[in-house]
Amino acid sequence: MASLLRQIIAGPRARHADSNLDLCYVTPFIIATSGPSGTYPQLAYRNPLDKLVAFLDKSHGEDWCIWEFRAEGTGYPDKEVRDKVRHYPFPDHHPPPFAMLPLVMASMRNWLTEGGKKTGTSTNSAAEEASKKGEEATEEAQKNDTKAAEKLDKKQGNGRVVVVHCKAGKGRSGTMACSYLISECGWSKEEALVRFTERRMRSGFGQGVSIPSQLRYVDYVTRWTAGGKKYVERPVEIIEVHTWGLREGVKVGVEIFGEEGKKIETAHIFGTKERLVVEGGSPGGAGFKDWVTDMAHPAPAAPSKSRTIALDGTYGNENEPTSTASEPASNNSSPSVDKPAALAPKIGLAAKSAKVSASAAIQRAATGKEPDSEAEEGGQAVIFRPSKPLILPSCDINIDFERRHRARYGMTMVTSVAHVWFNPFFEGNGPEQGGKPNENGVFEIEWDKMDGIKGSLRKGTRALDRVAVVWRFADQGAREVAEPGVDSEVPEM
């Protein structure tokens, strides 16, 4: 019965034929598996820990070590795997803090090349310790990579393996496995992602790494590797968040990693006074008809050409000489602008005296009462501007959207949830500019390309059509995060 339950839970993931465990060999030296457990009730549907250890001992002797990425908890004590485990936890359905990646890559590389020693202790400043050598370590990165590659060529057949797992052994594990193949083995992003999908997933059951933000970070790893593995962590200020086609009842927040990546913390939630409606007339309303329309039809084209927001907050036609943000340099990010502060709009009296939104009229007609003055108002173009400087301590930034619908009798329900992670070091072309990114820029993304609920693309009813985040780096607090060299001790998180 337990075996049947494990097969049902594993579902789309391929099982290892010989062991009947939920694991796969991504390469001869990388094993991906779901999180094992030695206690009930998890033991009924997860890989039995004792069977996993027995399989690894039989197949690889002492030449195996586990890398686990579960911020929710490993699921077993270290002693149950003879302390052959290294911890780099980050939350489920999210990418890792980028400063964690050089540590994971180096620790896996050193184990496979028989050059590393486990520190055995955790540190509250692991990323800082890893970057103490600063410029020296960065200059030696290429030499270390060459040395490691030579060792890997000789050692891949020696049976020494790394075992990666998170909860399902898919998103977080796949992100790290693909990142290793790209940064240490010279694979392309496409080759790594395809290989992981082919080995980890059953045919026809989707991608191994499928969450948009995780895929974005795998692309960051490709660029980090091509740019000589230079990464600089800096505080970032969020100037404004521009939205187009914003529906009523949408709450917008900014989140960051806390506790070295183990948790996600809310840095700011935009209030009513920080919400400036440049153009009213929110698409859709609170009715069932609008809900069906949002779900059944794609969003209208964003007004990026025929109508654009100028730097002074006014609207113009494409034939008029207005000053606008430049087109994106990549899929999501625009090149830096000279004066990002100039993007703060000077809303005229016409915008300030806009008519009552459609949803407010619907609410008044349905209930006979005035709408709540604190309700999140939508519009064709809405700008969120922090009332105080919003400076974030690191480059990993998550913009979160939640739409709530208030029913006639006062009950509320969440109708859509979406978020997107991005990193200004990469959106500012840091790897392509010798580790010196643009000082400011704009990150843009459409609703359909954001992350959905629990790692899926399902987000519920449409909350907006497009968003652009205006950012700039703070003046101080920069620190280089270098990948530890071959034979170096690598701290855990």
GROMACS .gro file of C-alpha atoms in nm:
model
  493
    1MET     CA    1   0.000   0.000   0.000
    2ALA     CA    2   0.281   0.240   0.094
    3SER     CA    3   0.461   0.160  -0.232
    4LEU     CA    4   0.147   0.240  -0.433
    5LEU     CA    5   0.103   0.568  -0.245
    6ARG     CA    6   0.464   0.665  -0.321
    7GLN     CA    7   0.407   0.600  -0.690
    8ILE     CA    8   0.094   0.814  -0.689
    9ILE     CA    9   0.270   1.101  -0.509
   10ALA     CA   10   0.571   1.079  -0.744
   11GLY     CA   11   0.323   1.107  -1.034
   12PRO     CA   12   0.499   1.282  -1.324
   13ARG     CA   13   0.851   1.212  -1.196
   14ALA     CA   14   1.048   0.917  -1.328
   15ARG     CA   15   1.146   0.640  -1.085
   16HIS     CA   16   1.473   0.452  -1.078
   17ALA     CA   17   1.403   0.109  -1.226
   18ASP     CA   18   1.648  -0.096  -1.018
   19SER     CA   19   1.580   0.056  -0.676
   20ASN     CA   20   1.214   0.158  -0.730
   21LEU     CA   21   1.301   0.486  -0.559
   22ASP     CA   22   1.192   0.832  -0.671
   23LEU     CA   23   1.533   0.934  -0.807
   24CYS     CA   24   1.723   0.968  -1.131
   25TYR     CA   25   2.079   1.005  -1.256
   26VAL     CA   26   2.090   1.345  -1.426
   27THR     CA   27   2.450   1.258  -1.517
   28PRO     CA   28   2.675   0.979  -1.388
   29PHE     CA   29   2.780   1.213  -1.106
   30ILE     CA   30   2.455   1.400  -1.022
   31ILE     CA   31   2.157   1.222  -0.865
   32ALA     CA   32   1.827   1.405  -0.814
   33THR     CA   33   1.576   1.266  -0.566
   34SER     CA   34   1.271   1.374  -0.373
   35GLY     CA   35   1.315   1.451  -0.005
   36PRO     CA   36   1.344   1.125   0.191
   37SER     CA   37   1.194   1.061   0.533
   38GLY     CA   38   1.239   0.810   0.811
   39THR     CA   39   0.924   0.882   1.009
   40TYR     CA   40   0.550   0.863   0.952
   41PRO     CA   41   0.331   0.998   0.804
   42GLN     CA   42   0.586   1.121   0.544
   43LEU     CA   43   0.740   0.774   0.524
   44ALA     CA   44   0.417   0.646   0.368
   45TYR     CA   45   0.459   0.857   0.056
   46ARG     CA   46   0.824   0.970   0.049
   47ASN     CA   47   1.144   0.784  -0.029
   48PRO     CA   48   1.232   0.571   0.278
   49LEU     CA   49   1.553   0.719   0.412
   50ASP     CA   50   1.706   0.384   0.504
   51LYS     CA   51   1.645   0.246   0.154
   52LEU     CA   52   1.796   0.555  -0.007
   53VAL     CA   53   2.109   0.528   0.208
   54ALA     CA   54   2.133   0.155   0.138
   55PHE     CA   55   2.108   0.219  -0.236
   56LEU     CA   56   2.378   0.487  -0.225
   57ASP     CA   57   2.608   0.267  -0.016
   58LYS     CA   58   2.561  -0.028  -0.251
   59SER     CA   59   2.611   0.178  -0.567
   60HIS     CA   60   2.878   0.425  -0.455
   61GLY     CA   61   3.026   0.308  -0.126
   62GLU     CA   62   3.138   0.614   0.069
   63ASP     CA   63   3.162   0.828  -0.243
   64TRP     CA   64   2.829   1.008  -0.207
   65CYS     CA   65   2.717   1.326  -0.035
   66ILE     CA   66   2.379   1.498  -0.015
   67TRP     CA   67   2.302   1.863  -0.095
   68GLU     CA   68   1.960   1.959   0.038
   69PHE     CA   69   1.769   2.281  -0.030
   70ARG     CA   70   1.461   2.257   0.195
   71ALA     CA   71   1.391   2.575   0.392
   72GLU     CA   72   1.092   2.397   0.544
   73GLY     CA   73   1.326   2.150   0.713
   74THR     CA   74   1.544   1.863   0.593
   75GLY     CA   75   1.300   1.595   0.710
   76TYR     CA   76   1.563   1.385   0.887
   77PRO     CA   77   1.856   1.434   1.128
   78ASP     CA   78   2.205   1.453   0.981
   79LYS     CA   79   2.319   1.148   1.177
   80GLU     CA   80   2.074   0.930   0.981
   81VAL     CA   81   2.291   0.987   0.673
   82ARG     CA   82   2.619   0.971   0.870
   83ASP     CA   83   2.652   1.351   0.845
   84LYS     CA   84   2.704   1.320   0.470
   85VAL     CA   85   2.476   1.616   0.396
   86ARG     CA   86   2.525   1.985   0.325
   87HIS     CA   87   2.254   2.242   0.382
   88TYR     CA   88   2.169   2.533   0.151
   89PRO     CA   89   1.799   2.592   0.222
   90PHE     CA   90   1.567   2.830   0.039
   91PRO     CA   91   1.184   2.842   0.010
   92ASP     CA   92   0.983   2.606  -0.207
   93HIS     CA   93   0.865   2.732  -0.549
   94HIS     CA   94   1.120   3.015  -0.551
   95PRO     CA   95   1.471   3.071  -0.693
   96PRO     CA   96   1.770   3.075  -0.456
   97PRO     CA   97   1.936   3.397  -0.339
   98PHE     CA   98   2.201   3.443  -0.604
   99ALA     CA   99   2.477   3.487  -0.344
  100MET     CA  100   2.409   3.126  -0.241
  101LEU     CA  101   2.484   2.986  -0.586
  102PRO     CA  102   2.865   3.035  -0.587
  103LEU     CA  103   2.884   2.848  -0.256
  104VAL     CA  104   2.676   2.555  -0.381
  105MET     CA  105   2.867   2.533  -0.707
  106ALA     CA  106   3.205   2.540  -0.532
  107SER     CA  107   3.111   2.286  -0.266
  108MET     CA  108   2.976   2.040  -0.525
  109ARG     CA  109   3.279   2.092  -0.748
  110ASN     CA  110   3.524   2.038  -0.464
  111TRP     CA  111   3.350   1.719  -0.355
  112LEU     CA  112   3.352   1.575  -0.705
  113THR     CA  113   3.717   1.666  -0.755
  114GLU     CA  114   3.811   1.532  -0.410
  115GLY     CA  115   3.944   1.870  -0.315
  116GLY     CA  116   3.703   1.996  -0.054
  117LYS     CA  117   3.645   1.946   0.314
  118LYS     CA  118   3.313   1.994   0.487
  119THR     CA  119   3.324   2.277   0.740
  120GLY     CA  120   3.080   2.099   0.970
  121THR     CA  121   2.943   2.428   1.099
  122SER     CA  122   2.688   2.680   0.986
  123THR     CA  123   2.758   3.051   0.967
  124ASN     CA  124   2.545   3.361   0.983
  125SER     CA  125   2.762   3.534   0.726
  126ALA     CA  126   2.844   3.254   0.485
  127ALA     CA  127   2.828   3.469   0.175
  128GLU     CA  128   3.057   3.728   0.332
  129GLU     CA  129   3.313   3.465   0.433
  130ALA     CA  130   3.309   3.323   0.081
  131SER     CA  131   3.398   3.663  -0.063
  132LYS     CA  132   3.682   3.762   0.173
  133LYS     CA  133   3.946   3.711  -0.091
  134GLY     CA  134   3.765   3.965  -0.309
  135GLU     CA  135   3.947   4.062  -0.623
  136GLU     CA  136   4.215   3.795  -0.573
  137ALA     CA  137   3.964   3.511  -0.579
  138THR     CA  138   3.789   3.661  -0.879
  139GLU     CA  139   4.113   3.683  -1.079
  140GLU     CA  140   4.184   3.317  -1.004
  141ALA     CA  141   3.832   3.200  -1.094
  142GLN     CA  142   3.924   3.097  -1.447
  143LYS     CA  143   4.230   2.904  -1.324
  144ASN     CA  144   4.017   2.724  -1.066
  145ASP     CA  145   3.756   2.640  -1.328
  146THR     CA  146   4.022   2.497  -1.559
  147LYS     CA  147   4.172   2.294  -1.278
  148ALA     CA  148   3.831   2.165  -1.171
  149ALA     CA  149   3.735   2.077  -1.528
  150GLU     CA  150   4.053   1.874  -1.572
  151LYS     CA  151   3.981   1.685  -1.251
  152LEU     CA  152   3.618   1.627  -1.345
  153ASP     CA  153   3.722   1.478  -1.678
  154LYS     CA  154   3.928   1.221  -1.488
  155LYS     CA  155   3.693   1.168  -1.195
  156GLN     CA  156   3.349   1.142  -1.354
  157GLY     CA  157   3.385   0.766  -1.379
  158ASN     CA  158   3.511   0.708  -1.025
  159GLY     CA  159   3.167   0.666  -0.868
  160ARG     CA  160   3.178   0.984  -0.661
  161VAL     CA  161   2.838   1.155  -0.683
  162VAL     CA  162   2.640   1.445  -0.546
  163VAL     CA  163   2.280   1.381  -0.445
  164VAL     CA  164   2.052   1.684  -0.468
  165HIS     CA  165   1.708   1.698  -0.314
  166CYS     CA  166   1.442   1.943  -0.208
  167LYS     CA  167   1.084   1.832  -0.143
  168ALA     CA  168   0.987   1.686  -0.480
  169GLY     CA  169   1.338   1.685  -0.627
  170LYS     CA  170   1.226   1.900  -0.916
  171GLY     CA  171   1.229   2.284  -0.907
  172ARG     CA  172   1.495   2.370  -0.650
  173SER     CA  173   1.701   2.057  -0.717
  174GLY     CA  174   1.675   2.110  -1.092
  175THR     CA  175   1.781   2.473  -1.062
  176MET     CA  176   2.096   2.371  -0.876
  177ALA     CA  177   2.174   2.068  -1.093
  178CYS     CA  178   2.139   2.270  -1.414
  179SER     CA  179   2.342   2.555  -1.265
  180TYR     CA  180   2.625   2.313  -1.191
  181LEU     CA  181   2.625   2.168  -1.541
  182ILE     CA  182   2.634   2.520  -1.686
  183SER     CA  183   2.892   2.679  -1.456
  184GLU     CA  184   3.130   2.388  -1.393
  185CYS     CA  185   3.086   2.152  -1.688
  186GLY     CA  186   3.043   2.393  -1.978
  187TRP     CA  187   2.690   2.290  -2.075
  188SER     CA  188   2.457   2.541  -2.237
  189LYS     CA  189   2.141   2.644  -2.056
  190GLU     CA  190   1.925   2.459  -2.309
  191GLU     CA  191   2.132   2.139  -2.284
  192ALA     CA  192   2.116   2.137  -1.905
  193LEU     CA  193   1.741   2.203  -1.884
  194VAL     CA  194   1.659   1.943  -2.150
  195ARG     CA  195   1.880   1.682  -1.982
  196PHE     CA  196   1.719   1.739  -1.642
  197THR     CA  197   1.370   1.711  -1.791
  198GLU     CA  198   1.456   1.395  -1.985
  199ARG     CA  199   1.601   1.221  -1.681
  200ARG     CA  200   1.370   1.349  -1.406
  201MET     CA  201   1.027   1.362  -1.571
  202ARG     CA  202   0.809   1.101  -1.735
  203SER     CA  203   0.742   1.166  -2.101
  204GLY     CA  204   0.463   1.415  -2.160
  205PHE     CA  205   0.452   1.544  -1.801
  206GLY     CA  206   0.611   1.884  -1.852
  207GLN     CA  207   0.947   2.041  -1.775
  208GLY     CA  208   1.173   1.954  -1.487
  209VAL     CA  209   1.239   2.320  -1.407
  210SER     CA  210   0.923   2.508  -1.501
  211ILE     CA  211   0.882   2.805  -1.265
  212PRO     CA  212   0.954   3.129  -1.457
  213SER     CA  213   1.167   3.290  -1.184
  214GLN     CA  214   1.377   2.975  -1.142
  215LEU     CA  215   1.433   2.967  -1.518
  216ARG     CA  216   1.531   3.335  -1.505
  217TYR     CA  217   1.794   3.256  -1.241
  218VAL     CA  218   1.929   2.966  -1.447
  219ASP     CA  219   1.975   3.220  -1.726
  220TYR     CA  220   2.152   3.447  -1.476
  221VAL     CA  221   2.392   3.158  -1.402
  222THR     CA  222   2.469   3.129  -1.774
  223ARG     CA  223   2.555   3.499  -1.790
  224TRP     CA  224   2.746   3.486  -1.459
  225THR     CA  225   2.961   3.204  -1.596
  226ALA     CA  226   3.022   3.378  -1.928
  227GLY     CA  227   3.117   3.697  -1.744
  228GLY     CA  228   3.396   3.537  -1.541
  229LYS     CA  229   3.179   3.453  -1.237
  230LYS     CA  230   3.176   3.806  -1.104
  231TYR     CA  231   2.882   3.899  -0.881
  232VAL     CA  232   2.845   4.208  -0.664
  233GLU     CA  233   2.575   4.228  -0.398
  234ARG     CA  234   2.445   4.583  -0.345
  235PRO     CA  235   2.150   4.752  -0.175
  236VAL     CA  236   1.880   4.848  -0.425
  237GLU     CA  237   1.624   5.127  -0.406
  238ILE     CA  238   1.281   5.076  -0.560
  239ILE     CA  239   1.182   5.410  -0.710
  240GLU     CA  240   0.842   5.323  -0.854
  241VAL     CA  241   0.629   5.033  -0.973
  242HIS     CA  242   0.433   5.111  -1.291
  243THR     CA  243   0.131   4.896  -1.378
  244TRP     CA  244  -0.090   4.885  -1.684
  245GLY     CA  245  -0.442   4.742  -1.689
  246LEU     CA  246  -0.457   4.718  -1.310
  247ARG     CA  247  -0.782   4.566  -1.186
  248GLU     CA  248  -0.965   4.674  -0.873
  249GLY     CA  249  -0.869   4.522  -0.538
  250VAL     CA  250  -0.504   4.443  -0.617
  251LYS     CA  251  -0.250   4.468  -0.336
  252VAL     CA  252   0.111   4.524  -0.443
  253GLY     CA  253   0.405   4.431  -0.221
  254VAL     CA  254   0.784   4.407  -0.233
  255GLU     CA  255   0.955   4.104  -0.077
  256ILE     CA  256   1.313   3.998  -0.007
  257PHE     CA  257   1.495   3.696   0.132
  258GLY     CA  258   1.552   3.685   0.506
  259GLU     CA  259   1.761   3.463   0.734
  260GLU     CA  260   2.019   3.395   0.461
  261GLY     CA  261   1.753   3.284   0.218
  262LYS     CA  262   1.557   3.054   0.448
  263LYS     CA  263   1.252   3.281   0.456
  264ILE     CA  264   1.078   3.542   0.244
  265GLU     CA  265   1.009   3.869   0.422
  266THR     CA  266   0.778   4.154   0.325
  267ALA     CA  267   0.979   4.473   0.280
  268HIS     CA  268   0.688   4.699   0.185
  269ILE     CA  269   0.319   4.694   0.095
  270PHE     CA  270   0.201   4.996  -0.100
  271GLY     CA  271  -0.074   5.189   0.073
  272THR     CA  272  -0.361   5.389  -0.073
  273LYS     CA  273  -0.167   5.717  -0.056
  274GLU     CA  274   0.121   5.559  -0.248
  275ARG     CA  275  -0.107   5.463  -0.536
  276LEU     CA  276  -0.134   5.726  -0.814
  277VAL     CA  277  -0.395   5.667  -1.084
  278VAL     CA  278  -0.259   5.824  -1.402
  279GLU     CA  279  -0.546   5.699  -1.616
  280GLY     CA  280  -0.865   5.558  -1.464
  281GLY     CA  281  -1.111   5.312  -1.610
  282SER     CA  282  -0.991   4.986  -1.460
  283PRO     CA  283  -1.042   4.690  -1.696
  284GLY     CA  284  -1.307   4.454  -1.563
  285GLY     CA  285  -1.498   4.493  -1.243
  286ALA     CA  286  -1.632   4.282  -0.964
  287GLY     CA  287  -1.900   4.096  -1.158
  288PHE     CA  288  -1.913   3.738  -1.282
  289LYS     CA  289  -1.919   3.856  -1.644
  290ASP     CA  290  -1.587   4.037  -1.600
  291TRP     CA  291  -1.437   3.732  -1.429
  292VAL     CA  292  -1.530   3.514  -1.727
  293THR     CA  293  -1.391   3.775  -1.967
  294ASP     CA  294  -1.058   3.793  -1.780
  295MET     CA  295  -1.023   3.415  -1.781
  296ALA     CA  296  -1.132   3.357  -2.141
  297HIS     CA  297  -0.956   3.637  -2.329
  298PRO     CA  298  -0.593   3.754  -2.339
  299ALA     CA  299  -0.500   4.096  -2.217
  300PRO     CA  300  -0.510   4.384  -2.463
  301ALA     CA  301  -0.178   4.498  -2.601
  302ALA     CA  302   0.010   4.723  -2.360
  303PRO     CA  303   0.023   5.090  -2.464
  304SER     CA  304   0.396   5.082  -2.528
  305LYS     CA  305   0.385   5.232  -2.878
  306SER     CA  306   0.063   5.410  -2.961
  307ARG     CA  307   0.031   5.550  -2.609
  308THR     CA  308   0.319   5.576  -2.367
  309ILE     CA  309   0.383   5.729  -2.028
  310ALA     CA  310   0.634   6.005  -2.067
  311LEU     CA  311   0.893   6.086  -1.804
  312ASP     CA  312   0.676   6.370  -1.677
  313GLY     CA  313   0.381   6.136  -1.625
  314THR     CA  314   0.175   6.264  -1.920
  315TYR     CA  315   0.045   6.063  -2.213
  316GLY     CA  316   0.144   6.105  -2.574
  317ASN     CA  317   0.098   5.952  -2.917
  318GLU     CA  318   0.375   5.765  -3.095
  319ASN     CA  319   0.421   6.051  -3.344
  320GLU     CA  320   0.475   6.310  -3.073
  321PRO     CA  321   0.830   6.379  -2.945
  322THR     CA  322   0.779   6.252  -2.589
  323SER     CA  323   1.064   6.132  -2.367
  324THR     CA  324   0.999   5.767  -2.277
  325ALA     CA  325   1.178   5.479  -2.116
  326SER     CA  326   1.387   5.293  -2.370
  327GLU     CA  327   1.302   4.952  -2.510
  328PRO     CA  328   1.419   4.649  -2.305
  329ALA     CA  329   1.776   4.532  -2.360
  330SER     CA  330   1.667   4.175  -2.285
  331ASN     CA  331   1.334   4.001  -2.241
  332ASN     CA  332   1.248   4.180  -1.920
  333SER     CA  333   1.484   4.466  -1.849
  334SER     CA  334   1.537   4.807  -2.001
  335PRO     CA  335   1.877   4.975  -2.011
  336SER     CA  336   1.943   5.228  -1.742
  337VAL     CA  337   1.804   5.576  -1.771
  338ASP     CA  338   2.010   5.884  -1.689
  339LYS     CA  339   1.781   6.011  -1.417
  340PRO     CA  340   1.544   5.747  -1.279
  341ALA     CA  341   1.404   5.997  -1.033
  342ALA     CA  342   1.264   6.186  -1.329
  343LEU     CA  343   1.022   5.900  -1.380
  344ALA     CA  344   0.821   6.028  -1.086
  345PRO     CA  345   0.510   6.163  -1.261
  346LYS     CA  346   0.373   6.511  -1.211
  347ILE     CA  347   0.008   6.421  -1.212
  348GLY     CA  348  -0.210   6.703  -1.343
  349LEU     CA  349  -0.545   6.815  -1.211
  350ALA     CA  350  -0.722   6.612  -1.476
  351ALA     CA  351  -0.570   6.288  -1.348
  352LYS     CA  352  -0.636   6.381  -0.987
  353SER     CA  353  -1.001   6.452  -1.056
  354ALA     CA  354  -1.062   6.130  -1.252
  355LYS     CA  355  -1.410   5.986  -1.247
  356VAL     CA  356  -1.514   5.711  -1.006
  357SER     CA  357  -1.393   5.372  -1.128
  358ALA     CA  358  -1.625   5.120  -1.287
  359SER     CA  359  -1.605   4.881  -0.994
  360ALA     CA  360  -1.702   5.155  -0.751
  361ALA     CA  361  -2.012   5.225  -0.958
  362ILE     CA  362  -2.096   4.855  -0.961
  363GLN     CA  363  -2.056   4.836  -0.584
  364ARG     CA  364  -2.278   5.141  -0.531
  365ALA     CA  365  -2.549   4.999  -0.759
  366ALA     CA  366  -2.538   4.658  -0.592
  367THR     CA  367  -2.528   4.764  -0.227
  368GLY     CA  368  -2.662   5.118  -0.225
  369LYS     CA  369  -2.354   5.221  -0.026
  370GLU     CA  370  -2.046   5.426  -0.104
  371PRO     CA  371  -1.738   5.215  -0.176
  372ASP     CA  372  -1.467   5.176   0.084
  373SER     CA  373  -1.230   5.470   0.056
  374GLU     CA  374  -0.937   5.240   0.141
  375ALA     CA  375  -1.015   4.994  -0.140
  376GLU     CA  376  -0.730   4.927  -0.383
  377GLU     CA  377  -0.825   5.131  -0.689
  378GLY     CA  378  -0.731   5.015  -1.036
  379GLY     CA  379  -0.686   5.192  -1.366
  380GLN     CA  380  -0.547   5.174  -1.717
  381ALA     CA  381  -0.219   5.315  -1.580
  382VAL     CA  382  -0.134   5.323  -1.209
  383ILE     CA  383   0.198   5.414  -1.047
  384PHE     CA  384   0.307   5.300  -0.700
  385ARG     CA  385   0.557   5.534  -0.540
  386PRO     CA  386   0.692   5.473  -0.185
  387SER     CA  387   0.628   5.762   0.051
  388LYS     CA  388   0.975   5.705   0.198
  389PRO     CA  389   1.290   5.573   0.025
  390LEU     CA  390   1.248   5.197  -0.016
  391ILE     CA  391   1.602   5.059   0.002
  392LEU     CA  392   1.644   4.681   0.000
  393PRO     CA  393   1.959   4.518   0.145
  394SER     CA  394   2.032   4.284  -0.147
  395CYS     CA  395   1.973   4.235  -0.518
  396ASP     CA  396   1.714   3.957  -0.502
  397ILE     CA  397   1.375   4.129  -0.529
  398ASN     CA  398   1.024   3.986  -0.547
  399ILE     CA  399   0.724   4.193  -0.660
  400ASP     CA  400   0.406   4.031  -0.528
  401PHE     CA  401   0.046   4.082  -0.642
  402GLU     CA  402  -0.270   3.966  -0.468
  403ARG     CA  403  -0.621   4.046  -0.586
  404ARG     CA  404  -0.917   4.022  -0.348
  405HIS     CA  405  -1.286   4.049  -0.430
  406ARG     CA  406  -1.527   4.180  -0.170
  407ALA     CA  407  -1.868   4.020  -0.206
  408ARG     CA  408  -2.200   4.193  -0.155
  409TYR     CA  409  -2.230   4.091   0.209
  410GLY     CA  410  -1.881   4.192   0.312
  411MET     CA  411  -1.703   3.860   0.260
  412THR     CA  412  -1.372   3.872   0.074
  413MET     CA  413  -1.191   3.607  -0.124
  414VAL     CA  414  -0.856   3.593  -0.301
  415THR     CA  415  -0.913   3.566  -0.675
  416SER     CA  416  -0.556   3.590  -0.806
  417VAL     CA  417  -0.197   3.559  -0.684
  418ALA     CA  418   0.123   3.624  -0.880
  419HIS     CA  419   0.482   3.728  -0.819
  420VAL     CA  420   0.813   3.771  -0.998
  421TRP     CA  421   1.176   3.756  -0.878
  422PHE     CA  422   1.449   3.955  -1.051
  423ASN     CA  423   1.804   4.069  -0.977
  424PRO     CA  424   1.918   4.422  -1.081
  425PHE     CA  425   2.283   4.313  -1.107
  426PHE     CA  426   2.188   4.101  -1.407
  427GLU     CA  427   1.905   4.321  -1.533
  428GLY     CA  428   2.162   4.602  -1.533
  429ASN     CA  429   2.397   4.392  -1.751
  430GLY     CA  430   2.657   4.339  -1.477
  431PRO     CA  431   2.815   4.022  -1.623
  432GLU     CA  432   2.851   4.183  -1.964
  433GLN     CA  433   3.019   4.492  -1.819
  434GLY     CA  434   3.293   4.333  -1.610
  435GLY     CA  435   3.088   4.314  -1.292
  436LYS     CA  436   2.984   4.680  -1.311
  437PRO     CA  437   2.610   4.695  -1.386
  438ASN     CA  438   2.416   5.004  -1.487
  439GLU     CA  439   2.343   5.218  -1.184
  440ASN     CA  440   1.969   5.218  -1.257
  441GLY     CA  441   1.717   5.057  -1.488
  442VAL     CA  442   1.367   4.926  -1.546
  443PHE     CA  443   1.255   4.564  -1.516
  444GLU     CA  444   0.943   4.482  -1.719
  445ILE     CA  445   0.725   4.172  -1.740
  446GLU     CA  446   0.378   4.076  -1.859
  447TRP     CA  447   0.116   3.908  -1.642
  448ASP     CA  448   0.125   3.579  -1.833
  449LYS     CA  449   0.501   3.540  -1.771
  450MET     CA  450   0.484   3.574  -1.390
  451ASP     CA  451   0.500   3.294  -1.133
  452GLY     CA  452   0.167   3.150  -1.022
  453ILE     CA  453   0.033   2.958  -0.724
  454LYS     CA  454   0.270   2.705  -0.567
  455GLY     CA  455   0.506   2.683  -0.859
  456SER     CA  456   0.240   2.660  -1.128
  457LEU     CA  457   0.144   2.905  -1.400
  458ARG     CA  458  -0.208   2.927  -1.258
  459LYS     CA  459  -0.265   3.273  -1.115
  460GLY     CA  460  -0.644   3.304  -1.105
  461THR     CA  461  -0.824   3.597  -1.262
  462ARG     CA  462  -0.608   3.858  -1.430
  463ALA     CA  463  -0.491   4.127  -1.187
  464LEU     CA  464  -0.301   4.343  -1.438
  465ASP     CA  465  -0.162   4.338  -1.789
  466ARG     CA  466   0.198   4.449  -1.741
  467VAL     CA  467   0.432   4.586  -1.475
  468ALA     CA  468   0.757   4.784  -1.486
  469VAL     CA  469   0.979   4.825  -1.179
  470VAL     CA  470   1.204   5.133  -1.171
  471TRP     CA  471   1.515   5.068  -0.960
  472ARG     CA  472   1.857   5.211  -0.883
  473PHE     CA  473   2.152   5.099  -0.676
  474ALA     CA  474   2.222   5.263  -0.341
  475ASP     CA  475   2.547   5.454  -0.304
  476GLN     CA  476   2.716   5.222  -0.055
  477GLY     CA  477   2.724   4.869   0.082
  478ALA     CA  478   2.860   4.686  -0.226
  479ARG     CA  479   3.045   4.359  -0.168
  480GLU     CA  480   3.180   4.109  -0.416
  481VAL     CA  481   3.067   3.749  -0.381
  482ALA     CA  482   3.336   3.528  -0.531
  483GLU     CA  483   3.316   3.156  -0.590
  484PRO     CA  484   3.552   2.978  -0.346
  485GLY     CA  485   3.850   2.821  -0.516
  486VAL     CA  486   3.940   2.457  -0.565
  487ASP     CA  487   4.062   2.295  -0.239
  488SER     CA  488   3.898   2.573  -0.034
  489GLU     CA  489   3.661   2.505   0.251
  490VAL     CA  490   3.310   2.617   0.161
  491PRO     CA  491   3.069   2.724   0.437
  492GLU     CA  492   2.708   2.611   0.451
  493MET     CA  493   2.415   2.846   0.491
   0.00000   0.00000   0.00000
